[in-house]
PDB file of C-alpha atoms in Angstrom:
ATOM      1  CA  MET A   1      13.604   2.669  14.513  1.00  0.00           C
ATOM      2  CA  ASN A   2      10.214   4.144  15.268  1.00  0.00           C
ATOM      3  CA  ILE A   3       8.503   0.740  15.611  1.00  0.00           C
ATOM      4  CA  GLU A   4       6.705  -0.722  18.600  1.00  0.00           C
ATOM      5  CA  ILE A   5       8.797  -3.634  19.879  1.00  0.00           C
ATOM      6  CA  ASN A   6       6.340  -6.548  19.938  1.00  0.00           C
ATOM      7  CA  LYS A   7       4.392  -5.562  16.850  1.00  0.00           C
ATOM      8  CA  PRO A   8       5.297  -7.354  13.600  1.00  0.00           C
ATOM      9  CA  ILE A   9       5.754  -5.436  10.364  1.00  0.00           C
ATOM     10  CA  ILE A  10       3.674  -6.989   7.568  1.00  0.00           C
ATOM     11  CA  GLY A  11       4.422  -6.058   3.959  1.00  0.00           C
ATOM     12  CA  PHE A  12       1.915  -6.128   1.095  1.00  0.00           C
ATOM     13  CA  SER A  13       2.847  -6.158  -2.567  1.00  0.00           C
ATOM     14  CA  VAL A  14      -0.019  -4.872  -4.702  1.00  0.00           C
ATOM     15  CA  GLY A  15      -0.018  -7.305  -7.604  1.00  0.00           C
ATOM     16  CA  ASP A  16      -1.331  -6.256 -11.019  1.00  0.00           C
ATOM     17  CA  LEU A  17      -2.403  -2.616 -10.761  1.00  0.00           C
ATOM     18  CA  ASN A  18      -5.483  -3.372 -12.875  1.00  0.00           C
ATOM     19  CA  GLY A  19      -6.586  -6.335 -10.753  1.00  0.00           C
ATOM     20  CA  ILE A  20      -8.575  -6.516  -7.519  1.00  0.00           C
ATOM     21  CA  GLY A  21      -5.590  -6.887  -5.190  1.00  0.00           C
ATOM     22  CA  ILE A  22      -5.343  -3.262  -4.151  1.00  0.00           C
ATOM     23  CA  GLU A  23      -9.080  -3.081  -3.389  1.00  0.00           C
ATOM     24  CA  ILE A  24      -8.800  -6.166  -1.186  1.00  0.00           C
ATOM     25  CA  ILE A  25      -5.759  -4.760   0.631  1.00  0.00           C
ATOM     26  CA  ILE A  26      -7.558  -1.461   1.302  1.00  0.00           C
ATOM     27  CA  LYS A  27     -10.711  -3.183   2.550  1.00  0.00           C
ATOM     28  CA  ALA A  28      -8.741  -5.504   4.820  1.00  0.00           C
ATOM     29  CA  LEU A  29      -6.528  -2.762   6.252  1.00  0.00           C
ATOM     30  CA  SER A  30      -9.422  -0.384   6.825  1.00  0.00           C
ATOM     31  CA  ASP A  31     -10.253  -2.533   9.864  1.00  0.00           C
ATOM     32  CA  ILE A  32      -8.417  -0.677  12.634  1.00  0.00           C
ATOM     33  CA  ARG A  33      -8.023  -3.899  14.622  1.00  0.00           C
ATOM     34  CA  LEU A  34      -5.350  -5.046  12.183  1.00  0.00           C
ATOM     35  CA  VAL A  35      -3.307  -1.900  12.726  1.00  0.00           C
ATOM     36  CA  GLU A  36      -3.464  -2.559  16.450  1.00  0.00           C
ATOM     37  CA  GLN A  37      -1.900  -6.007  15.906  1.00  0.00           C
ATOM     38  CA  CYS A  38       0.768  -5.204  13.292  1.00  0.00           C
ATOM     39  CA  THR A  39       2.414  -2.400  11.327  1.00  0.00           C
ATOM     40  CA  PRO A  40       1.193  -2.820   7.722  1.00  0.00           C
ATOM     41  CA  VAL A  41       3.333  -1.573   4.835  1.00  0.00           C
ATOM     42  CA  ILE A  42       1.959  -1.406   1.285  1.00  0.00           C
ATOM     43  CA  PHE A  43       4.678  -1.249  -1.367  1.00  0.00           C
ATOM     44  CA  ALA A  44       3.186   1.017  -4.026  1.00  0.00           C
ATOM     45  CA  ASN A  45       2.552   4.645  -4.896  1.00  0.00           C
ATOM     46  CA  ASN A  46       0.015   6.692  -2.949  1.00  0.00           C
ATOM     47  CA  LYS A  47      -1.665   7.888  -6.183  1.00  0.00           C
ATOM     48  CA  VAL A  48      -2.520   4.297  -7.084  1.00  0.00           C
ATOM     49  CA  ILE A  49      -3.827   3.680  -3.561  1.00  0.00           C
ATOM     50  CA  ASN A  50      -5.920   6.879  -3.743  1.00  0.00           C
ATOM     51  CA  PHE A  51      -7.388   5.831  -7.100  1.00  0.00           C
ATOM     52  CA  TYR A  52      -8.760   2.606  -5.616  1.00  0.00           C
ATOM     53  CA  ARG A  53      -9.713   4.177  -2.290  1.00  0.00           C
ATOM     54  CA  LYS A  54     -11.983   6.610  -4.156  1.00  0.00           C
ATOM     55  CA  THR A  55     -13.651   3.783  -6.088  1.00  0.00           C
ATOM     56  CA  LEU A  56     -14.592   2.070  -2.819  1.00  0.00           C
ATOM     57  CA  GLY A  57     -16.796   4.933  -1.610  1.00  0.00           C
ATOM     58  CA  GLU A  58     -17.424   5.397   2.092  1.00  0.00           C
ATOM     59  CA  ILE A  59     -14.514   3.497   3.552  1.00  0.00           C
ATOM     60  CA  SER A  60     -12.286   4.813   6.313  1.00  0.00           C
ATOM     61  CA  PHE A  61      -8.713   4.265   5.176  1.00  0.00           C
ATOM     62  CA  ASN A  62      -5.966   6.538   6.431  1.00  0.00           C
ATOM     63  CA  TYR A  63      -2.299   6.041   5.806  1.00  0.00           C
ATOM     64  CA  PHE A  64       1.185   7.416   6.261  1.00  0.00           C
ATOM     65  CA  ILE A  65       3.469   7.889   3.233  1.00  0.00           C
ATOM     66  CA  THR A  66       7.171   7.136   3.598  1.00  0.00           C
ATOM     67  CA  LYS A  67      10.275   6.526   1.513  1.00  0.00           C
ATOM     68  CA  ASP A  68      12.242   5.226   4.475  1.00  0.00           C
ATOM     69  CA  LEU A  69      11.456   1.964   6.250  1.00  0.00           C
ATOM     70  CA  LYS A  70      13.141   3.323   9.372  1.00  0.00           C
ATOM     71  CA  SER A  71      10.392   5.917   9.782  1.00  0.00           C
ATOM     72  CA  LEU A  72       7.262   3.750   9.663  1.00  0.00           C
ATOM     73  CA  ASN A  73       4.230   4.896  11.637  1.00  0.00           C
ATOM     74  CA  PRO A  74       3.189   1.983  13.896  1.00  0.00           C
ATOM     75  CA  LYS A  75      -0.285   3.466  14.395  1.00  0.00           C
ATOM     76  CA  GLN A  76      -1.284   3.660  10.704  1.00  0.00           C
ATOM     77  CA  VAL A  77      -1.101   1.800   7.441  1.00  0.00           C
ATOM     78  CA  ASN A  78       2.155   2.804   5.759  1.00  0.00           C
ATOM     79  CA  ILE A  79       2.581   3.345   2.032  1.00  0.00           C
ATOM     80  CA  PHE A  80       6.208   2.806   1.072  1.00  0.00           C
ATOM     81  CA  THR A  81       6.722   4.851  -2.089  1.00  0.00           C
ATOM     82  CA  THR A  82       8.057   2.271  -4.519  1.00  0.00           C
ATOM     83  CA  TRP A  83       7.851   4.459  -7.647  1.00  0.00           C
ATOM     84  CA  GLU A  84       7.248   8.134  -8.363  1.00  0.00           C
ATOM     85  CA  GLU A  85       6.031   8.165 -11.956  1.00  0.00           C
ATOM     86  CA  GLU A  86       2.380   8.392 -13.013  1.00  0.00           C
ATOM     87  CA  VAL A  87       0.854   5.053 -13.974  1.00  0.00           C
ATOM     88  CA  ALA A  88      -2.228   4.512 -16.141  1.00  0.00           C
ATOM     89  CA  ILE A  89      -4.774   2.395 -14.278  1.00  0.00           C
ATOM     90  CA  THR A  90      -7.404   0.519 -16.277  1.00  0.00           C
ATOM     91  CA  PRO A  91      -9.255  -1.778 -13.854  1.00  0.00           C
ATOM     92  CA  GLY A  92     -10.116  -5.162 -15.275  1.00  0.00           C
ATOM     93  CA  GLN A  93      -7.844  -4.847 -18.307  1.00  0.00           C
ATOM     94  CA  GLU A  94      -4.570  -6.692 -18.625  1.00  0.00           C
ATOM     95  CA  SER A  95      -1.496  -4.668 -19.493  1.00  0.00           C
ATOM     96  CA  SER A  96       2.222  -5.239 -19.424  1.00  0.00           C
ATOM     97  CA  GLN A  97       2.576  -1.998 -17.449  1.00  0.00           C
ATOM     98  CA  GLY A  98       0.339  -3.351 -14.674  1.00  0.00           C
ATOM     99  CA  GLY A  99       2.588  -6.387 -14.438  1.00  0.00           C
ATOM    100  CA  GLN A 100       5.768  -4.289 -14.422  1.00  0.00           C
ATOM    101  CA  TYR A 101       4.565  -2.336 -11.407  1.00  0.00           C
ATOM    102  CA  ALA A 102       3.421  -5.515  -9.694  1.00  0.00           C
ATOM    103  CA  TRP A 103       7.011  -6.718 -10.070  1.00  0.00           C
ATOM    104  CA  LYS A 104       8.391  -3.422  -8.655  1.00  0.00           C
ATOM    105  CA  SER A 105       6.087  -3.772  -5.648  1.00  0.00           C
ATOM    106  CA  LEU A 106       7.145  -7.374  -5.054  1.00  0.00           C
ATOM    107  CA  GLU A 107      10.852  -6.569  -5.413  1.00  0.00           C
ATOM    108  CA  ALA A 108      10.584  -3.735  -2.884  1.00  0.00           C
ATOM    109  CA  ALA A 109       8.634  -5.887  -0.424  1.00  0.00           C
ATOM    110  CA  VAL A 110      11.169  -8.698  -0.599  1.00  0.00           C
ATOM    111  CA  ALA A 111      14.140  -6.331  -0.289  1.00  0.00           C
TER     112      ALA A 111
END
């Protein structure tokens, strides 16, 4: 494994894609001090992460995309690709699709 020995891996499920969870995760993980203390893994799709990153404006948030938990980058936020398909994002509006992808994220994080 490409993981630093004494650094915990912390997983984040994204919750409802139309909620504020992803924005909060991005804001929290944009603080480089957290990446120095742990290896964060967001279970999502990078297109969803990019959508919310762009809505936040001038925020420094870099990440590494992976489909294999054995190849995490311990020096960056990791996005574990949990689904490939395009997903409609409608911030602030409930949808069954948003909940379905929240469930996929949670399942992947727990597995």
